[in-house]
Amino acid sequence: MSISGSITIDGSQWPLLVVRFVGHPSLQQEEAYLAQMLDYLKREEKFVGIIDTQQMSVMTSEHRQRLAEFVKEHDALLRTNFLGCATVITSPMMQLAASLILYLKSPPFPYLTASALPEAVKWTTKCLDDAGLYPAAQRIRQHYGLHEEQRVG
């Protein structure tokens, strides 16, 4: 019996992308996801991401390897256009896997491992604020029902 899964990308709050992994996505689904991410990177617009793994099974070594290849291949675009990524992880096994991956190779962009979606939203909107994208950050905080953070200076 095979375990199915899915990857969805929600760009409705651009410049925030929310990517949800459910179950055990196939390598073909991962390739489609990475191709879509490359399209976003090629827009040459600054953006942030939240990866929600709350409903995901543990990543296989093939998935981790392909993700590492993608990051290496597109390092320059990621450094230029991707302001940061927060990954929501609630599973101890996923947390361990993420810690190992990040220990072995830090991504070319700021990142946060969060335990809940509101924490991830707060962090990514701060990344937008820091890049001068205040209206987008405020709109996203309002969308998620978070209070406006006070900006200093």
PDB file of N, CA, C and O in Angstrom, residues 47-120:
ATOM      1  N   PHE A  47      10.453  38.109  -1.526  1.00  0.00           N
ATOM      2  CA  PHE A  47       9.346  37.416  -0.878  1.00  0.00           C
ATOM      3  C   PHE A  47       9.847  36.555   0.267  1.00  0.00           C
ATOM      4  O   PHE A  47      11.045  36.341   0.419  1.00  0.00           O
ATOM      5  N   VAL A  48       8.906  36.084   1.078  1.00  0.00           N
ATOM      6  CA  VAL A  48       9.186  35.204   2.202  1.00  0.00           C
ATOM      7  C   VAL A  48       8.323  33.955   2.070  1.00  0.00           C
ATOM      8  O   VAL A  48       7.363  33.936   1.301  1.00  0.00           O
ATOM      9  N   GLY A  49       8.671  32.943   2.839  1.00  0.00           N
ATOM     10  CA  GLY A  49       7.909  31.710   2.784  1.00  0.00           C
ATOM     11  C   GLY A  49       7.668  31.105   4.144  1.00  0.00           C
ATOM     12  O   GLY A  49       8.453  31.297   5.074  1.00  0.00           O
ATOM     13  N   ILE A  50       6.563  30.396   4.232  1.00  0.00           N
ATOM     14  CA  ILE A  50       6.268  29.559   5.390  1.00  0.00           C
ATOM     15  C   ILE A  50       6.043  28.157   4.851  1.00  0.00           C
ATOM     16  O   ILE A  50       5.253  27.962   3.923  1.00  0.00           O
ATOM     17  N   ILE A  51       6.754  27.205   5.415  1.00  0.00           N
ATOM     18  CA  ILE A  51       6.561  25.805   5.060  1.00  0.00           C
ATOM     19  C   ILE A  51       5.876  25.131   6.241  1.00  0.00           C
ATOM     20  O   ILE A  51       6.430  25.087   7.340  1.00  0.00           O
ATOM     21  N   ASP A  52       4.690  24.641   6.008  1.00  0.00           N
ATOM     22  CA  ASP A  52       3.891  24.003   7.049  1.00  0.00           C
ATOM     23  C   ASP A  52       4.011  22.491   6.893  1.00  0.00           C
ATOM     24  O   ASP A  52       3.494  21.919   5.932  1.00  0.00           O
ATOM     25  N   THR A  53       4.697  21.858   7.840  1.00  0.00           N
ATOM     26  CA  THR A  53       4.910  20.405   7.781  1.00  0.00           C
ATOM     27  C   THR A  53       4.092  19.670   8.842  1.00  0.00           C
ATOM     28  O   THR A  53       4.352  18.495   9.111  1.00  0.00           O
ATOM     29  N   GLN A  54       3.109  20.333   9.429  1.00  0.00           N
ATOM     30  CA  GLN A  54       2.366  19.742  10.541  1.00  0.00           C
ATOM     31  C   GLN A  54       1.690  18.421  10.174  1.00  0.00           C
ATOM     32  O   GLN A  54       1.477  17.574  11.040  1.00  0.00           O
ATOM     33  N   GLN A  55       1.345  18.244   8.900  1.00  0.00           N
ATOM     34  CA  GLN A  55       0.651  17.025   8.470  1.00  0.00           C
ATOM     35  C   GLN A  55       1.520  16.167   7.550  1.00  0.00           C
ATOM     36  O   GLN A  55       1.019  15.309   6.840  1.00  0.00           O
ATOM     37  N   MET A  56       2.824  16.395   7.587  1.00  0.00           N
ATOM     38  CA  MET A  56       3.735  15.682   6.692  1.00  0.00           C
ATOM     39  C   MET A  56       4.380  14.491   7.378  1.00  0.00           C
ATOM     40  O   MET A  56       4.676  14.539   8.566  1.00  0.00           O
ATOM     41  N   SER A  57       4.615  13.439   6.597  1.00  0.00           N
ATOM     42  CA  SER A  57       5.430  12.322   7.060  1.00  0.00           C
ATOM     43  C   SER A  57       6.894  12.740   6.941  1.00  0.00           C
ATOM     44  O   SER A  57       7.217  13.720   6.288  1.00  0.00           O
ATOM     45  N   VAL A  58       7.773  11.999   7.522  1.00  0.00           N
ATOM     46  CA  VAL A  58       9.200  12.307   7.467  1.00  0.00           C
ATOM     47  C   VAL A  58       9.680  12.282   6.015  1.00  0.00           C
ATOM     48  O   VAL A  58       9.273  11.434   5.229  1.00  0.00           O
ATOM     49  N   MET A  59      10.539  13.228   5.669  1.00  0.00           N
ATOM     50  CA  MET A  59      11.110  13.300   4.316  1.00  0.00           C
ATOM     51  C   MET A  59      12.044  12.135   4.053  1.00  0.00           C
ATOM     52  O   MET A  59      12.830  11.769   4.919  1.00  0.00           O
ATOM     53  N   THR A  60      11.997  11.609   2.854  1.00  0.00           N
ATOM     54  CA  THR A  60      12.928  10.549   2.472  1.00  0.00           C
ATOM     55  C   THR A  60      14.275  11.171   2.111  1.00  0.00           C
ATOM     56  O   THR A  60      14.379  12.374   1.852  1.00  0.00           O
ATOM     57  N   SER A  61      15.299  10.336   2.058  1.00  0.00           N
ATOM     58  CA  SER A  61      16.616  10.838   1.680  1.00  0.00           C
ATOM     59  C   SER A  61      16.601  11.380   0.259  1.00  0.00           C
ATOM     60  O   SER A  61      17.296  12.353  -0.042  1.00  0.00           O
ATOM     61  N   GLU A  62      15.791  10.794  -0.635  1.00  0.00           N
ATOM     62  CA  GLU A  62      15.691  11.305  -2.015  1.00  0.00           C
ATOM     63  C   GLU A  62      15.117  12.717  -2.033  1.00  0.00           C
ATOM     64  O   GLU A  62      15.590  13.577  -2.785  1.00  0.00           O
ATOM     65  N   HIS A  63      14.107  12.954  -1.201  1.00  0.00           N
ATOM     66  CA  HIS A  63      13.511  14.295  -1.123  1.00  0.00           C
ATOM     67  C   HIS A  63      14.524  15.298  -0.576  1.00  0.00           C
ATOM     68  O   HIS A  63      14.651  16.406  -1.105  1.00  0.00           O
ATOM     69  N   ARG A  64      15.227  14.915   0.469  1.00  0.00           N
ATOM     70  CA  ARG A  64      16.228  15.819   1.062  1.00  0.00           C
ATOM     71  C   ARG A  64      17.343  16.115   0.065  1.00  0.00           C
ATOM     72  O   ARG A  64      17.784  17.262  -0.067  1.00  0.00           O
ATOM     73  N   GLN A  65      17.782  15.095  -0.665  1.00  0.00           N
ATOM     74  CA  GLN A  65      18.849  15.281  -1.645  1.00  0.00           C
ATOM     75  C   GLN A  65      18.400  16.219  -2.762  1.00  0.00           C
ATOM     76  O   GLN A  65      19.143  17.120  -3.165  1.00  0.00           O
ATOM     77  N   ARG A  66      17.186  16.043  -3.250  1.00  0.00           N
ATOM     78  CA  ARG A  66      16.694  16.895  -4.336  1.00  0.00           C
ATOM     79  C   ARG A  66      16.551  18.341  -3.875  1.00  0.00           C
ATOM     80  O   ARG A  66      16.877  19.271  -4.609  1.00  0.00           O
ATOM     81  N   LEU A  67      16.080  18.527  -2.645  1.00  0.00           N
ATOM     82  CA  LEU A  67      15.961  19.876  -2.093  1.00  0.00           C
ATOM     83  C   LEU A  67      17.340  20.528  -1.966  1.00  0.00           C
ATOM     84  O   LEU A  67      17.512  21.696  -2.322  1.00  0.00           O
ATOM     85  N   ALA A  68      18.322  19.772  -1.498  1.00  0.00           N
ATOM     86  CA  ALA A  68      19.690  20.302  -1.378  1.00  0.00           C
ATOM     87  C   ALA A  68      20.240  20.683  -2.752  1.00  0.00           C
ATOM     88  O   ALA A  68      20.892  21.727  -2.894  1.00  0.00           O
ATOM     89  N   GLU A  69      19.981  19.870  -3.769  1.00  0.00           N
ATOM     90  CA  GLU A  69      20.423  20.180  -5.131  1.00  0.00           C
ATOM     91  C   GLU A  69      19.778  21.473  -5.627  1.00  0.00           C
ATOM     92  O   GLU A  69      20.444  22.311  -6.237  1.00  0.00           O
ATOM     93  N   PHE A  70      18.479  21.631  -5.364  1.00  0.00           N
ATOM     94  CA  PHE A  70      17.760  22.830  -5.796  1.00  0.00           C
ATOM     95  C   PHE A  70      18.376  24.073  -5.154  1.00  0.00           C
ATOM     96  O   PHE A  70      18.619  25.075  -5.831  1.00  0.00           O
ATOM     97  N   VAL A  71      18.636  24.001  -3.848  1.00  0.00           N
ATOM     98  CA  VAL A  71      19.216  25.150  -3.142  1.00  0.00           C
ATOM     99  C   VAL A  71      20.591  25.473  -3.706  1.00  0.00           C
ATOM    100  O   VAL A  71      20.919  26.642  -3.934  1.00  0.00           O
ATOM    101  N   LYS A  72      21.391  24.462  -3.970  1.00  0.00           N
ATOM    102  CA  LYS A  72      22.726  24.681  -4.531  1.00  0.00           C
ATOM    103  C   LYS A  72      22.644  25.278  -5.938  1.00  0.00           C
ATOM    104  O   LYS A  72      23.347  26.242  -6.259  1.00  0.00           O
ATOM    105  N   GLU A  73      21.759  24.731  -6.777  1.00  0.00           N
ATOM    106  CA  GLU A  73      21.609  25.210  -8.157  1.00  0.00           C
ATOM    107  C   GLU A  73      21.137  26.655  -8.230  1.00  0.00           C
ATOM    108  O   GLU A  73      21.502  27.389  -9.147  1.00  0.00           O
ATOM    109  N   HIS A  74      20.312  27.062  -7.284  1.00  0.00           N
ATOM    110  CA  HIS A  74      19.672  28.381  -7.361  1.00  0.00           C
ATOM    111  C   HIS A  74      20.079  29.292  -6.204  1.00  0.00           C
ATOM    112  O   HIS A  74      19.329  30.197  -5.814  1.00  0.00           O
ATOM    113  N   ASP A  75      21.276  29.075  -5.704  1.00  0.00           N
ATOM    114  CA  ASP A  75      21.808  29.833  -4.580  1.00  0.00           C
ATOM    115  C   ASP A  75      21.708  31.345  -4.806  1.00  0.00           C
ATOM    116  O   ASP A  75      21.233  32.081  -3.940  1.00  0.00           O
ATOM    117  N   ALA A  76      22.135  31.818  -5.966  1.00  0.00           N
ATOM    118  CA  ALA A  76      22.148  33.266  -6.235  1.00  0.00           C
ATOM    119  C   ALA A  76      20.736  33.855  -6.213  1.00  0.00           C
ATOM    120  O   ALA A  76      20.516  34.915  -5.614  1.00  0.00           O
ATOM    121  N   LEU A  77      19.791  33.175  -6.844  1.00  0.00           N
ATOM    122  CA  LEU A  77      18.404  33.668  -6.837  1.00  0.00           C
ATOM    123  C   LEU A  77      17.827  33.656  -5.424  1.00  0.00           C
ATOM    124  O   LEU A  77      17.120  34.588  -5.029  1.00  0.00           O
ATOM    125  N   LEU A  78      18.125  32.617  -4.658  1.00  0.00           N
ATOM    126  CA  LEU A  78      17.627  32.541  -3.287  1.00  0.00           C
ATOM    127  C   LEU A  78      18.210  33.667  -2.443  1.00  0.00           C
ATOM    128  O   LEU A  78      17.487  34.318  -1.681  1.00  0.00           O
ATOM    129  N   ARG A  79      19.500  33.919  -2.578  1.00  0.00           N
ATOM    130  CA  ARG A  79      20.145  34.999  -1.811  1.00  0.00           C
ATOM    131  C   ARG A  79      19.558  36.364  -2.176  1.00  0.00           C
ATOM    132  O   ARG A  79      19.411  37.235  -1.325  1.00  0.00           O
ATOM    133  N   THR A  80      19.231  36.554  -3.446  1.00  0.00           N
ATOM    134  CA  THR A  80      18.764  37.845  -3.925  1.00  0.00           C
ATOM    135  C   THR A  80      17.295  38.106  -3.616  1.00  0.00           C
ATOM    136  O   THR A  80      16.933  39.209  -3.217  1.00  0.00           O
ATOM    137  N   ASN A  81      16.449  37.095  -3.793  1.00  0.00           N
ATOM    138  CA  ASN A  81      15.005  37.336  -3.763  1.00  0.00           C
ATOM    139  C   ASN A  81      14.265  36.745  -2.571  1.00  0.00           C
ATOM    140  O   ASN A  81      13.158  37.180  -2.263  1.00  0.00           O
ATOM    141  N   PHE A  82      14.834  35.751  -1.912  1.00  0.00           N
ATOM    142  CA  PHE A  82      14.134  35.076  -0.817  1.00  0.00           C
ATOM    143  C   PHE A  82      14.586  35.680   0.503  1.00  0.00           C
ATOM    144  O   PHE A  82      15.718  35.481   0.939  1.00  0.00           O
ATOM    145  N   LEU A  83      13.709  36.437   1.141  1.00  0.00           N
ATOM    146  CA  LEU A  83      14.055  37.178   2.352  1.00  0.00           C
ATOM    147  C   LEU A  83      14.105  36.299   3.595  1.00  0.00           C
ATOM    148  O   LEU A  83      14.704  36.690   4.597  1.00  0.00           O
ATOM    149  N   GLY A  84      13.471  35.143   3.547  1.00  0.00           N
ATOM    150  CA  GLY A  84      13.492  34.252   4.700  1.00  0.00           C
ATOM    151  C   GLY A  84      12.405  33.210   4.622  1.00  0.00           C
ATOM    152  O   GLY A  84      11.421  33.377   3.908  1.00  0.00           O
ATOM    153  N   CYS A  85      12.612  32.134   5.386  1.00  0.00           N
ATOM    154  CA  CYS A  85      11.669  31.031   5.397  1.00  0.00           C
ATOM    155  C   CYS A  85      11.492  30.528   6.818  1.00  0.00           C
ATOM    156  O   CYS A  85      12.477  30.254   7.509  1.00  0.00           O
ATOM    157  N   ALA A  86      10.243  30.418   7.247  1.00  0.00           N
ATOM    158  CA  ALA A  86       9.920  29.829   8.544  1.00  0.00           C
ATOM    159  C   ALA A  86       9.248  28.484   8.283  1.00  0.00           C
ATOM    160  O   ALA A  86       8.318  28.393   7.483  1.00  0.00           O
ATOM    161  N   THR A  87       9.743  27.451   8.941  1.00  0.00           N
ATOM    162  CA  THR A  87       9.171  26.119   8.793  1.00  0.00           C
ATOM    163  C   THR A  87       8.449  25.755  10.076  1.00  0.00           C
ATOM    164  O   THR A  87       9.041  25.799  11.157  1.00  0.00           O
ATOM    165  N   VAL A  88       7.161  25.431   9.944  1.00  0.00           N
ATOM    166  CA  VAL A  88       6.361  25.020  11.094  1.00  0.00           C
ATOM    167  C   VAL A  88       6.510  23.513  11.237  1.00  0.00           C
ATOM    168  O   VAL A  88       6.131  22.751  10.347  1.00  0.00           O
ATOM    169  N   ILE A  89       7.100  23.111  12.362  1.00  0.00           N
ATOM    170  CA  ILE A  89       7.353  21.700  12.630  1.00  0.00           C
ATOM    171  C   ILE A  89       6.822  21.372  14.025  1.00  0.00           C
ATOM    172  O   ILE A  89       7.224  22.001  15.003  1.00  0.00           O
ATOM    173  N   THR A  90       5.931  20.389  14.101  1.00  0.00           N
ATOM    174  CA  THR A  90       5.394  19.969  15.392  1.00  0.00           C
ATOM    175  C   THR A  90       5.820  18.547  15.760  1.00  0.00           C
ATOM    176  O   THR A  90       5.742  18.167  16.909  1.00  0.00           O
ATOM    177  N   SER A  91       6.291  17.783  14.790  1.00  0.00           N
ATOM    178  CA  SER A  91       6.707  16.404  15.024  1.00  0.00           C
ATOM    179  C   SER A  91       8.154  16.352  15.519  1.00  0.00           C
ATOM    180  O   SER A  91       9.043  16.949  14.902  1.00  0.00           O
ATOM    181  N   PRO A  92       8.412  15.615  16.614  1.00  0.00           N
ATOM    182  CA  PRO A  92       9.798  15.484  17.081  1.00  0.00           C
ATOM    183  C   PRO A  92      10.723  14.860  16.023  1.00  0.00           C
ATOM    184  O   PRO A  92      11.874  15.271  15.897  1.00  0.00           O
ATOM    185  N   MET A  93      10.213  13.911  15.240  1.00  0.00           N
ATOM    186  CA  MET A  93      11.039  13.294  14.195  1.00  0.00           C
ATOM    187  C   MET A  93      11.369  14.297  13.094  1.00  0.00           C
ATOM    188  O   MET A  93      12.495  14.335  12.610  1.00  0.00           O
ATOM    189  N   MET A  94      10.390  15.111  12.691  1.00  0.00           N
ATOM    190  CA  MET A  94      10.645  16.141  11.675  1.00  0.00           C
ATOM    191  C   MET A  94      11.609  17.190  12.219  1.00  0.00           C
ATOM    192  O   MET A  94      12.454  17.692  11.498  1.00  0.00           O
ATOM    193  N   GLN A  95      11.475  17.528  13.510  1.00  0.00           N
ATOM    194  CA  GLN A  95      12.373  18.501  14.135  1.00  0.00           C
ATOM    195  C   GLN A  95      13.803  17.989  14.113  1.00  0.00           C
ATOM    196  O   GLN A  95      14.734  18.718  13.779  1.00  0.00           O
ATOM    197  N   LEU A  96      13.982  16.715  14.427  1.00  0.00           N
ATOM    198  CA  LEU A  96      15.309  16.115  14.408  1.00  0.00           C
ATOM    199  C   LEU A  96      15.897  16.128  12.998  1.00  0.00           C
ATOM    200  O   LEU A  96      17.057  16.503  12.797  1.00  0.00           O
ATOM    201  N   ALA A  97      15.084  15.749  12.007  1.00  0.00           N
ATOM    202  CA  ALA A  97      15.550  15.735  10.616  1.00  0.00           C
ATOM    203  C   ALA A  97      15.923  17.145  10.164  1.00  0.00           C
ATOM    204  O   ALA A  97      16.964  17.346   9.529  1.00  0.00           O
ATOM    205  N   ALA A  98      15.089  18.131  10.492  1.00  0.00           N
ATOM    206  CA  ALA A  98      15.371  19.519  10.103  1.00  0.00           C
ATOM    207  C   ALA A  98      16.648  20.021  10.766  1.00  0.00           C
ATOM    208  O   ALA A  98      17.471  20.679  10.128  1.00  0.00           O
ATOM    209  N   SER A  99      16.824  19.704  12.039  1.00  0.00           N
ATOM    210  CA  SER A  99      18.034  20.135  12.755  1.00  0.00           C
ATOM    211  C   SER A  99      19.277  19.559  12.101  1.00  0.00           C
ATOM    212  O   SER A  99      20.285  20.258  11.946  1.00  0.00           O
ATOM    213  N   LEU A 100      19.212  18.301  11.719  1.00  0.00           N
ATOM    214  CA  LEU A 100      20.349  17.656  11.075  1.00  0.00           C
ATOM    215  C   LEU A 100      20.664  18.312   9.735  1.00  0.00           C
ATOM    216  O   LEU A 100      21.815  18.631   9.435  1.00  0.00           O
ATOM    217  N   ILE A 101      19.623  18.545   8.933  1.00  0.00           N
ATOM    218  CA  ILE A 101      19.817  19.173   7.620  1.00  0.00           C
ATOM    219  C   ILE A 101      20.434  20.557   7.784  1.00  0.00           C
ATOM    220  O   ILE A 101      21.392  20.913   7.095  1.00  0.00           O
ATOM    221  N   LEU A 102      19.904  21.353   8.704  1.00  0.00           N
ATOM    222  CA  LEU A 102      20.402  22.715   8.907  1.00  0.00           C
ATOM    223  C   LEU A 102      21.813  22.717   9.489  1.00  0.00           C
ATOM    224  O   LEU A 102      22.603  23.615   9.200  1.00  0.00           O
ATOM    225  N   TYR A 103      22.135  21.718  10.285  1.00  0.00           N
ATOM    226  CA  TYR A 103      23.485  21.613  10.844  1.00  0.00           C
ATOM    227  C   TYR A 103      24.496  21.306   9.738  1.00  0.00           C
ATOM    228  O   TYR A 103      25.581  21.881   9.695  1.00  0.00           O
ATOM    229  N   LEU A 104      24.113  20.414   8.833  1.00  0.00           N
ATOM    230  CA  LEU A 104      25.020  20.009   7.761  1.00  0.00           C
ATOM    231  C   LEU A 104      25.192  21.088   6.703  1.00  0.00           C
ATOM    232  O   LEU A 104      26.275  21.257   6.155  1.00  0.00           O
ATOM    233  N   LYS A 105      24.133  21.823   6.410  1.00  0.00           N
ATOM    234  CA  LYS A 105      24.196  22.860   5.359  1.00  0.00           C
ATOM    235  C   LYS A 105      23.174  23.945   5.642  1.00  0.00           C
ATOM    236  O   LYS A 105      21.980  23.730   5.522  1.00  0.00           O
ATOM    237  N   SER A 106      23.662  25.108   6.034  1.00  0.00           N
ATOM    238  CA  SER A 106      22.759  26.243   6.257  1.00  0.00           C
ATOM    239  C   SER A 106      22.260  26.769   4.921  1.00  0.00           C
ATOM    240  O   SER A 106      23.035  26.850   3.956  1.00  0.00           O
ATOM    241  N   PRO A 107      20.998  27.139   4.850  1.00  0.00           N
ATOM    242  CA  PRO A 107      20.484  27.691   3.595  1.00  0.00           C
ATOM    243  C   PRO A 107      21.039  29.095   3.344  1.00  0.00           C
ATOM    244  O   PRO A 107      21.480  29.772   4.279  1.00  0.00           O
ATOM    245  N   PRO A 108      20.985  29.547   2.091  1.00  0.00           N
ATOM    246  CA  PRO A 108      21.523  30.879   1.747  1.00  0.00           C
ATOM    247  C   PRO A 108      20.530  32.016   2.038  1.00  0.00           C
ATOM    248  O   PRO A 108      20.569  33.054   1.396  1.00  0.00           O
ATOM    249  N   PHE A 109      19.638  31.806   2.979  1.00  0.00           N
ATOM    250  CA  PHE A 109      18.644  32.808   3.350  1.00  0.00           C
ATOM    251  C   PHE A 109      18.344  32.623   4.840  1.00  0.00           C
ATOM    252  O   PHE A 109      18.577  31.546   5.401  1.00  0.00           O
ATOM    253  N   PRO A 110      17.829  33.669   5.499  1.00  0.00           N
ATOM    254  CA  PRO A 110      17.460  33.528   6.911  1.00  0.00           C
ATOM    255  C   PRO A 110      16.348  32.490   7.070  1.00  0.00           C
ATOM    256  O   PRO A 110      15.489  32.351   6.191  1.00  0.00           O
ATOM    257  N   TYR A 111      16.356  31.772   8.187  1.00  0.00           N
ATOM    258  CA  TYR A 111      15.334  30.757   8.418  1.00  0.00           C
ATOM    259  C   TYR A 111      15.000  30.669   9.895  1.00  0.00           C
ATOM    260  O   TYR A 111      15.771  31.095  10.754  1.00  0.00           O
ATOM    261  N   LEU A 112      13.834  30.138  10.167  1.00  0.00           N
ATOM    262  CA  LEU A 112      13.363  29.916  11.529  1.00  0.00           C
ATOM    263  C   LEU A 112      12.617  28.598  11.547  1.00  0.00           C
ATOM    264  O   LEU A 112      11.849  28.313  10.618  1.00  0.00           O
ATOM    265  N   THR A 113      12.817  27.828  12.587  1.00  0.00           N
ATOM    266  CA  THR A 113      11.991  26.657  12.827  1.00  0.00           C
ATOM    267  C   THR A 113      10.978  27.064  13.888  1.00  0.00           C
ATOM    268  O   THR A 113      11.368  27.432  15.001  1.00  0.00           O
ATOM    269  N   ALA A 114       9.701  27.035  13.541  1.00  0.00           N
ATOM    270  CA  ALA A 114       8.633  27.491  14.428  1.00  0.00           C
ATOM    271  C   ALA A 114       7.785  26.304  14.871  1.00  0.00           C
ATOM    272  O   ALA A 114       7.693  25.298  14.173  1.00  0.00           O
ATOM    273  N   SER A 115       7.156  26.457  16.025  1.00  0.00           N
ATOM    274  CA  SER A 115       6.291  25.393  16.533  1.00  0.00           C
ATOM    275  C   SER A 115       4.824  25.630  16.212  1.00  0.00           C
ATOM    276  O   SER A 115       3.997  24.747  16.433  1.00  0.00           O
ATOM    277  N   ALA A 116       4.498  26.816  15.663  1.00  0.00           N
ATOM    278  CA  ALA A 116       3.103  27.131  15.342  1.00  0.00           C
ATOM    279  C   ALA A 116       3.067  28.188  14.228  1.00  0.00           C
ATOM    280  O   ALA A 116       4.011  28.965  14.062  1.00  0.00           O
ATOM    281  N   LEU A 117       1.971  28.204  13.500  1.00  0.00           N
ATOM    282  CA  LEU A 117       1.815  29.139  12.386  1.00  0.00           C
ATOM    283  C   LEU A 117       1.913  30.606  12.812  1.00  0.00           C
ATOM    284  O   LEU A 117       2.604  31.385  12.132  1.00  0.00           O
ATOM    285  N   PRO A 118       1.277  31.054  13.903  1.00  0.00           N
ATOM    286  CA  PRO A 118       1.409  32.478  14.272  1.00  0.00           C
ATOM    287  C   PRO A 118       2.861  32.911  14.487  1.00  0.00           C
ATOM    288  O   PRO A 118       3.238  34.018  14.095  1.00  0.00           O
ATOM    289  N   GLU A 119       3.671  32.052  15.069  1.00  0.00           N
ATOM    290  CA  GLU A 119       5.090  32.360  15.261  1.00  0.00           C
ATOM    291  C   GLU A 119       5.778  32.545  13.902  1.00  0.00           C
ATOM    292  O   GLU A 119       6.576  33.467  13.707  1.00  0.00           O
ATOM    293  N   ALA A 120       5.459  31.677  12.954  1.00  0.00           N
ATOM    294  CA  ALA A 120       6.042  31.766  11.610  1.00  0.00           C
ATOM    295  C   ALA A 120       5.597  33.043  10.904  1.00  0.00           C
ATOM    296  O   ALA A 120       6.404  33.708  10.242  1.00  0.00           O
TER     297      ALA A 120
END
